[in-house]
Coordinates of C-alpha atoms in Angstrom, one line a residue:
X26 CA -20.5 -8.3 1.6
X27 CA -17.8 -6.6 -0.5
X28 CA -16.0 -4.4 2.0
X29 CA -13.2 -1.9 1.3
X30 CA -11.0 -1.7 4.3
X31 CA -9.9 1.9 5.0
X32 CA -6.9 1.5 7.3
X33 CA -6.4 5.0 8.8
X34 CA -3.3 4.3 10.9
X35 CA -1.4 6.4 8.3
X36 CA -2.3 8.8 5.5
X37 CA -5.9 9.2 6.6
X38 CA -7.7 11.3 3.9
X39 CA -9.7 14.3 4.7
X40 CA -13.5 13.9 4.7
X41 CA -13.7 16.0 1.6
X42 CA -11.9 13.3 -0.3
X43 CA -14.2 10.5 1.0
X44 CA -17.1 12.6 -0.4
X45 CA -15.5 11.9 -3.9
X46 CA -14.3 8.3 -3.0
X47 CA -17.5 6.8 -1.7
X48 CA -19.5 7.1 -5.0
X49 CA -16.6 5.6 -6.9
X50 CA -16.5 2.6 -4.5
X51 CA -20.2 2.1 -5.0
X52 CA -19.9 2.3 -8.8
X53 CA -17.1 -0.3 -8.7
X54 CA -19.2 -2.8 -6.7
X55 CA -18.4 -2.3 -3.1
X56 CA -21.4 -2.4 -0.7
X57 CA -19.6 -1.5 2.6
X58 CA -16.6 0.2 4.1
X59 CA -14.6 -1.3 7.0
X60 CA -13.1 1.6 8.8
X61 CA -10.1 1.1 11.1
X62 CA -9.9 4.5 12.8
X63 CA -7.0 3.9 15.3
X64 CA -6.0 7.4 16.4
X65 CA -8.2 9.2 13.9
X66 CA -11.3 8.5 16.1
X67 CA -12.3 11.5 18.3
X68 CA -11.8 9.7 21.6
X69 CA -12.9 11.7 24.6
X70 CA -12.5 11.7 28.4
X71 CA -9.8 9.4 29.7
X72 CA -9.2 8.1 26.1
X73 CA -8.5 11.6 24.7
X74 CA -4.7 10.9 24.9
X75 CA -5.1 8.4 22.0
X76 CA -6.3 11.1 19.5
X77 CA -4.1 12.3 16.7
X78 CA -3.8 16.0 16.3
X79 CA -5.6 15.6 13.0
X80 CA -8.3 13.2 14.3
X81 CA -11.7 13.4 12.8
X82 CA -14.3 15.4 14.7
X83 CA -17.5 13.9 15.9
X84 CA -19.3 15.8 13.1
X85 CA -16.8 14.2 10.6
X86 CA -17.8 10.7 11.9
X87 CA -21.5 11.5 11.5
X88 CA -20.9 12.9 8.0
X89 CA -18.8 9.8 6.9
X90 CA -21.8 7.6 7.9
X91 CA -24.3 9.8 6.1
X92 CA -22.1 9.8 2.9
X93 CA -21.9 6.0 3.2
X94 CA -25.6 5.6 3.6
X95 CA -26.2 7.9 0.6
X96 CA -24.1 5.6 -1.6
X97 CA -25.5 2.4 -0.1
X98 CA -22.3 1.5 1.7
X99 CA -22.6 -0.3 5.0
X100 CA -20.2 1.1 7.6
X101 CA -18.4 -1.5 9.7
X102 CA -16.1 0.0 12.4
X103 CA -13.0 -1.9 13.2
X104 CA -11.5 -1.7 16.8
X105 CA -8.4 -3.7 17.5
X106 CA -8.9 -5.7 20.7
X107 CA -5.7 -7.8 21.1
X108 CA -2.8 -7.1 18.7
X109 CA -2.0 -4.1 16.5
X110 CA -2.6 -1.7 19.5
X111 CA 0.6 0.3 19.2
X112 CA -1.4 3.5 19.0
X113 CA -2.6 2.7 22.6
X114 CA 0.4 1.0 24.2
X115 CA 2.9 3.5 23.0
X116 CA 1.5 5.9 25.6
X117 CA 3.0 5.8 29.1
X118 CA -0.5 5.8 30.6
X119 CA -1.1 2.3 29.2
X120 CA 2.3 0.7 29.1
X121 CA 1.4 -1.5 32.1
X122 CA -1.1 -3.3 29.7
X123 CA 1.6 -4.7 27.4
X124 CA 2.0 -8.4 27.1
X125 CA 5.8 -7.9 27.0
X126 CA 7.0 -4.8 28.7
X127 CA 9.4 -3.8 25.9
X128 CA 6.9 -4.2 23.0
X129 CA 3.8 -2.1 22.4
X130 CA 2.2 -4.5 20.0
X131 CA -0.2 -6.6 22.1
X132 CA -2.4 -6.5 25.2
X133 CA -1.8 -8.5 28.3
X134 CA -5.1 -10.4 28.6
X135 CA -4.6 -11.1 32.3
X136 CA -4.7 -7.6 33.6
X137 CA -8.2 -6.5 34.5
X138 CA -7.5 -3.0 33.2
X139 CA -7.1 -4.4 29.7
X140 CA -10.8 -5.5 29.4
X141 CA -11.9 -2.3 31.1
X142 CA -10.0 -0.2 28.6
X143 CA -11.5 -2.3 25.7
X144 CA -15.0 -1.8 27.0
X145 CA -14.4 2.0 26.9
X146 CA -12.9 1.9 23.4
X147 CA -15.7 -0.2 22.0
X148 CA -18.4 1.8 23.8
X149 CA -17.1 5.1 22.4
X150 CA -16.9 3.8 18.9
X151 CA -20.2 2.1 18.9
X152 CA -21.9 5.2 20.5
X153 CA -21.0 7.0 17.2
X154 CA -22.1 4.1 15.0
X155 CA -25.5 3.2 16.4
X156 CA -26.8 2.3 12.9
X157 CA -24.0 -0.3 12.2
X158 CA -25.1 -3.9 12.5
X159 CA -21.5 -5.2 12.4
X160 CA -18.3 -4.5 14.3
X161 CA -14.9 -5.9 13.5
X162 CA -12.7 -6.7 16.6
X163 CA -9.4 -7.2 14.7
X164 CA -7.6 -9.8 16.9
X165 CA -4.9 -10.6 14.3
X166 CA -1.2 -10.9 14.6
X167 CA -1.1 -10.9 18.4
X168 CA 2.7 -10.9 18.5
X169 CA 4.5 -12.2 21.6
X170 CA 1.3 -13.6 23.1
X171 CA 2.4 -16.1 25.8
X172 CA 5.8 -14.6 26.3
X173 CA 4.9 -12.3 29.1
X174 CA 5.3 -13.3 32.7
X175 CA 1.6 -13.2 33.5
X176 CA 0.8 -15.5 30.5
X177 CA 3.5 -18.0 31.4
X178 CA 2.2 -18.1 34.9
X179 CA -1.4 -18.6 33.7
X180 CA -0.4 -21.4 31.3
X181 CA 1.6 -23.1 34.0
X182 CA -1.2 -23.0 36.6
X183 CA -4.1 -23.8 34.2
X184 CA -2.3 -26.4 32.0
X185 CA -3.3 -24.2 29.1
X186 CA -1.7 -23.1 25.9
X187 CA -1.5 -19.9 23.8
X188 CA -4.6 -20.8 21.7
X189 CA -6.8 -21.4 24.7
X190 CA -5.6 -18.1 26.3
X191 CA -6.3 -16.3 23.0
X192 CA -9.9 -17.7 22.8
X193 CA -10.6 -16.8 26.5
X194 CA -9.8 -13.2 25.8
X195 CA -11.8 -13.0 22.6
X196 CA -14.7 -14.7 24.3
X197 CA -14.7 -11.9 27.0
X198 CA -14.7 -9.2 24.3
X199 CA -17.6 -10.8 22.4
X200 CA -19.5 -11.5 25.6
X201 CA -19.3 -7.8 26.4
X202 CA -20.6 -6.8 22.9
X203 CA -23.4 -9.3 23.0
X204 CA -24.6 -8.3 26.4
X205 CA -24.5 -4.5 25.6
X206 CA -25.6 -4.4 21.9
X207 CA -28.4 -6.7 21.0
X208 CA -28.3 -8.0 17.5
X209 CA -24.8 -6.7 16.8
X210 CA -22.7 -9.1 14.8
X211 CA -18.9 -9.4 15.0
X212 CA -16.2 -10.1 12.5
X213 CA -12.5 -10.8 13.2
X214 CA -9.4 -11.8 11.2
X215 CA -8.8 -15.5 11.2
X216 CA -5.0 -15.8 11.2
X217 CA -4.8 -16.6 14.9
X218 CA -7.7 -19.0 14.7
X219 CA -6.0 -21.0 12.0
X220 CA -3.3 -21.9 14.5
X221 CA -5.9 -23.4 16.9
X222 CA -7.3 -26.8 16.6
X223 CA -11.1 -27.3 16.1
X224 CA -11.0 -29.2 19.3
X225 CA -9.8 -26.2 21.2
X226 CA -12.5 -24.1 19.5
X227 CA -15.1 -26.5 20.5
X228 CA -13.7 -26.7 24.0
X229 CA -14.2 -22.9 24.4
X230 CA -17.7 -23.2 22.9
X231 CA -17.0 -20.3 20.5
X232 CA -20.3 -20.6 18.6
X233 CA -20.3 -20.6 14.8
X234 CA -17.7 -18.7 12.7
X235 CA -17.2 -18.3 9.0
X236 CA -14.7 -17.3 6.5
X237 CA -14.6 -15.6 3.1
X238 CA -11.7 -16.8 1.0
X239 CA -10.3 -14.2 -1.4
X240 CA -7.6 -14.8 -3.9
X241 CA -7.7 -15.6 -7.7
X242 CA -11.4 -14.8 -7.8
X243 CA -13.6 -15.8 -4.9
X244 CA -13.9 -19.3 -3.4
X245 CA -15.8 -20.3 -0.4
X246 CA -14.4 -23.1 1.8
X247 CA -16.8 -25.9 2.3
X248 CA -16.3 -26.0 6.0
X249 CA -14.9 -22.8 7.7
X250 CA -13.0 -23.1 11.0
X251 CA -15.7 -23.0 13.6
X252 CA -18.1 -25.2 15.5
X253 CA -19.4 -26.1 18.8
X254 CA -22.8 -25.8 20.4
X255 CA -23.9 -22.7 22.2
X256 CA -21.5 -20.6 24.4
X257 CA -21.6 -20.1 28.1
X258 CA -22.1 -16.4 27.6
X259 CA -24.1 -14.7 24.9
X260 CA -21.8 -14.3 21.8
X261 CA -22.6 -12.3 18.7
X262 CA -22.7 -14.1 15.4
X263 CA -19.0 -14.3 14.7
X264 CA -17.5 -14.1 11.2
X265 CA -13.8 -14.2 10.4
X266 CA -12.2 -12.5 7.4
X267 CA -8.9 -13.6 5.8
X268 CA -5.6 -11.8 5.4
X269 CA -4.0 -14.6 3.4
X270 CA -5.1 -17.2 0.9
X271 CA -3.8 -20.4 2.5
X272 CA -6.5 -23.2 3.1
X273 CA -8.3 -23.0 6.4
X274 CA -8.6 -25.7 9.0
X275 CA -12.0 -27.3 8.6
X276 CA -14.8 -28.4 10.9
X277 CA -17.7 -30.5 9.8
X278 CA -21.2 -29.0 9.7
X279 CA -20.5 -25.3 10.2
X280 CA -22.8 -22.8 8.6
X281 CA -21.1 -19.8 7.0
X282 CA -21.5 -16.6 5.1
X283 CA -19.0 -15.0 2.7
X284 CA -17.2 -11.7 3.1
X285 CA -14.7 -10.5 0.7
X286 CA -12.4 -7.8 2.1
X287 CA -10.2 -5.5 0.1
X288 CA -7.5 -3.6 2.0
X289 CA -6.0 -0.3 1.4
X290 CA -3.4 -0.4 4.2
X291 CA -1.7 2.9 5.0
X292 CA 0.9 1.3 7.3
X293 CA 1.7 -2.3 8.2
X294 CA 1.7 -1.1 11.8
X295 CA 1.6 2.1 13.7
X296 CA 5.4 2.5 13.5
X297 CA 6.1 1.5 9.9
X298 CA 6.6 3.8 6.9
X299 CA 3.6 4.7 4.8
X300 CA 2.4 2.2 2.2
X301 CA 1.1 3.4 -1.2
X302 CA -1.2 6.4 -1.2
X303 CA -4.9 5.8 -1.6
X304 CA -5.3 7.5 -5.0
X305 CA -2.4 5.4 -6.4
X306 CA -4.1 2.2 -5.2
X307 CA -7.4 3.0 -6.8
X308 CA -6.8 1.2 -10.2
X309 CA -5.8 -2.0 -8.4
X310 CA -8.8 -1.7 -6.1
X311 CA -11.1 -1.2 -9.1
X312 CA -9.8 -4.3 -10.7
X313 CA -10.2 -6.4 -7.6
X314 CA -13.8 -5.1 -6.9
X315 CA -14.9 -5.8 -10.4
X316 CA -13.3 -9.2 -10.3
X317 CA -15.4 -10.0 -7.2
X318 CA -18.5 -8.7 -9.0
X319 CA -18.0 -10.8 -12.1
X320 CA -16.3 -13.9 -10.5
X321 CA -13.1 -13.4 -12.6
X322 CA -11.2 -10.8 -14.6
X323 CA -12.9 -11.1 -17.9
X324 CA -13.3 -8.7 -20.9
X325 CA -16.5 -7.4 -19.3
X326 CA -14.5 -6.7 -16.1
X327 CA -11.8 -4.8 -18.0
X328 CA -14.3 -2.6 -19.9
X329 CA -16.1 -1.7 -16.7
X330 CA -12.8 -0.7 -14.9
X331 CA -11.7 1.4 -17.9
X332 CA -15.1 3.1 -18.2
X333 CA -15.2 4.0 -14.5
X334 CA -11.5 5.1 -14.2
X335 CA -11.3 6.9 -17.6
X336 CA -8.3 4.9 -18.9
X337 CA -7.7 3.7 -22.4
X338 CA -6.1 0.4 -21.6
X339 CA -5.2 -1.7 -18.6
X340 CA -2.3 -4.2 -18.6
X341 CA -3.1 -6.4 -15.6
X342 CA 0.2 -8.5 -15.8
X343 CA 2.4 -5.4 -16.0
X344 CA 0.3 -3.4 -13.5
X345 CA 0.0 -0.4 -15.8
X346 CA -2.8 1.8 -17.1
X347 CA -2.6 4.0 -20.2
X348 CA -4.6 7.2 -20.7
X349 CA -5.3 10.3 -18.6
X350 CA -7.7 8.8 -16.2
X351 CA -10.7 10.5 -14.6
X352 CA -11.1 9.5 -10.9
X353 CA -10.7 11.3 -7.6
X354 CA -7.0 11.8 -7.1
X355 CA -5.9 10.9 -10.6
X356 CA -3.4 13.9 -10.6
X357 CA -1.7 12.4 -7.6
X358 CA -1.7 9.0 -9.4
X359 CA 0.1 10.4 -12.5
X360 CA 2.6 12.5 -10.5
X361 CA 3.5 9.7 -8.1
X362 CA 4.1 7.5 -11.2
X363 CA 6.6 10.1 -12.4
X364 CA 8.3 10.3 -9.1
X365 CA 8.5 6.5 -8.6
X366 CA 9.6 5.9 -12.2
X367 CA 12.0 8.6 -13.0
X368 CA 13.1 10.9 -10.1
X369 CA 15.9 8.7 -8.6
X370 CA 17.0 7.5 -12.1
X371 CA 17.3 10.9 -13.6
X372 CA 19.3 12.3 -10.7
X373 CA 21.7 9.4 -10.5
X374 CA 22.3 9.7 -14.2
X375 CA 23.2 13.4 -13.8
X376 CA 25.5 12.6 -10.9
X377 CA 27.2 9.5 -12.3
X378 CA 27.1 9.8 -16.1
X379 CA 27.6 13.5 -16.8
X380 CA 31.3 13.7 -17.5
X381 CA 31.5 17.4 -16.7
X382 CA 30.2 16.8 -13.2
X383 CA 32.3 13.7 -12.6
X384 CA 35.5 15.2 -13.9
X385 CA 35.3 18.9 -13.0
X386 CA 32.7 19.2 -10.2
X387 CA 33.4 16.3 -7.8
X388 CA 32.6 16.3 -4.1
X389 CA 36.2 17.5 -3.6
X390 CA 35.7 20.5 -5.9
X391 CA 32.4 21.3 -4.2
X392 CA 33.9 21.1 -0.7
X393 CA 36.8 23.5 -1.6
X394 CA 34.7 25.7 -3.9
X395 CA 36.8 25.7 -7.1
X396 CA 36.3 24.7 -10.7
X397 CA 36.9 25.7 -14.3
X398 CA 33.9 27.9 -15.5
X399 CA 34.5 26.5 -19.0
X400 CA 33.9 22.9 -17.9
X401 CA 31.1 23.8 -15.6
X402 CA 29.2 25.5 -18.4
X403 CA 29.2 22.2 -20.3
X404 CA 26.6 20.8 -17.8
X405 CA 25.1 23.9 -16.1
X406 CA 22.1 24.5 -18.3
X407 CA 21.1 20.8 -18.3
X408 CA 21.5 20.7 -14.5
X409 CA 19.4 23.8 -13.9
X410 CA 16.6 22.6 -16.2
X411 CA 16.5 19.2 -14.5
X412 CA 16.2 20.9 -11.1
X413 CA 13.5 23.3 -12.2
X414 CA 11.5 20.5 -13.9
X415 CA 11.4 18.4 -10.8
X416 CA 10.8 21.3 -8.4
X417 CA 7.8 22.3 -10.5
X418 CA 6.3 18.8 -10.5
X419 CA 6.9 18.5 -6.7
X420 CA 5.3 21.8 -6.0
X421 CA 2.2 20.7 -8.0
X422 CA 2.3 17.3 -6.3
X423 CA 2.5 18.9 -2.8
X424 CA -0.5 21.1 -3.6
X425 CA -2.5 18.0 -4.7
X426 CA -1.5 16.1 -1.6
X427 CA -2.5 19.0 0.7
X428 CA -6.0 19.0 -0.8
X429 CA -6.5 15.3 0.2
X430 CA -4.2 14.8 3.3
X431 CA -3.3 16.4 6.5
X432 CA 0.1 18.1 6.9
X433 CA 1.8 15.2 8.7
X434 CA 1.1 12.8 5.9
X435 CA 2.3 15.3 3.2
X436 CA 5.6 15.9 5.1
X437 CA 6.2 12.2 5.7
X438 CA 5.5 11.1 2.1
X439 CA 7.8 13.8 0.8
X440 CA 10.6 12.9 3.3
X441 CA 10.4 9.2 2.3
X442 CA 9.9 9.4 -1.4
X443 CA 11.1 12.7 -2.8
X444 CA 13.7 14.4 -0.5
X445 CA 16.3 11.6 -0.4
X446 CA 16.8 12.0 -4.1
X447 CA 15.8 15.6 -4.8
X448 CA 18.0 17.0 -2.0
X449 CA 21.0 15.6 -3.8
X450 CA 20.1 17.6 -6.8
X451 CA 19.3 20.7 -4.7
X452 CA 22.7 20.5 -3.1
X453 CA 24.4 20.1 -6.5
X454 CA 22.6 23.2 -7.9
X455 CA 23.4 25.2 -4.7
X456 CA 27.1 24.4 -5.0
X457 CA 27.1 25.1 -8.8
X458 CA 25.5 28.5 -8.3

């Protein structure tokens, strides 16, 4: 399985862009998409409060799956079931389910309402993914687990530790899925499992797990973390994917399958700034996918990437591509390259190195609105041209972004990446005029 992880907790693309993206992913060697909807899923009923104002409709979810099927991409929905649940626990309605009252990161596994909520979440998502044979339950980075009063009390009374507590919760989630969805297989991230001894895993009778190890090509560990005879409750075949490339704990005799997962994170968590935009990450994704297909980044790999993306050359070490490019969103790729590489530098140069501005148009002159026209004319035409050039590019960039993204994403990206620098130039031009 070569899954591209579409993390939609920020900068979720419109479905019209996925129509262009899915055939590209298929050409590059992906055979599945791991979709982490978060608040982009059209939750209904008591869960409707979780929906973003720009959430996909039920018809959108159906169309996404039809598109994936058309391009031979298996859809694996991802529902976070322990950590990374800020989009849920930020709401007052669910604050009582927090492990630590102050932090919205992780569920308290001891409150009965937690499992009840997860059953509703999983049921609504699976209801719209009846053809999916896999589900991903997340379960990574369960920050502050064991720090809540309920957890401390449980560990004290049961002589347990954080690892045992973690496994008990996961086992409940998997037990629900196995009982309700016959034949469904589950995946999870393995960072929390790596902290738990194989003895504890056997003690909880977790069944057989597996790991795909991605990094510097693809390597499969001889013995993934897992093991144990059957479980007390039915548990779907469990497979864990990796977020890092450190060696895994090992257990003798475990069977395994390999899953390579390629992430396009839009945020590190629900509250962080946006990561790189999807079109800008496509060349990197293309190189990674083709590396997986060929088992290394060889000349054949490079030629395929260049052919599919329409570039003339690719410098892997420098992280640069040369040529116009021809892939969905390439216009955004080129303009973001301009913004990242030159916007801040060009404005700082005008403010700090232009002698006419430094000597005759300082913040003091601007505040009190006086200056010598003769000296101002020495830099005026250059200043106005610089401003118009950037405003023109930003207008075009905004139009391209609006064709792919919803308004909240466009505004956030502009506020974070353009306005802190361009506003300085805008203010300077306003005062000059």
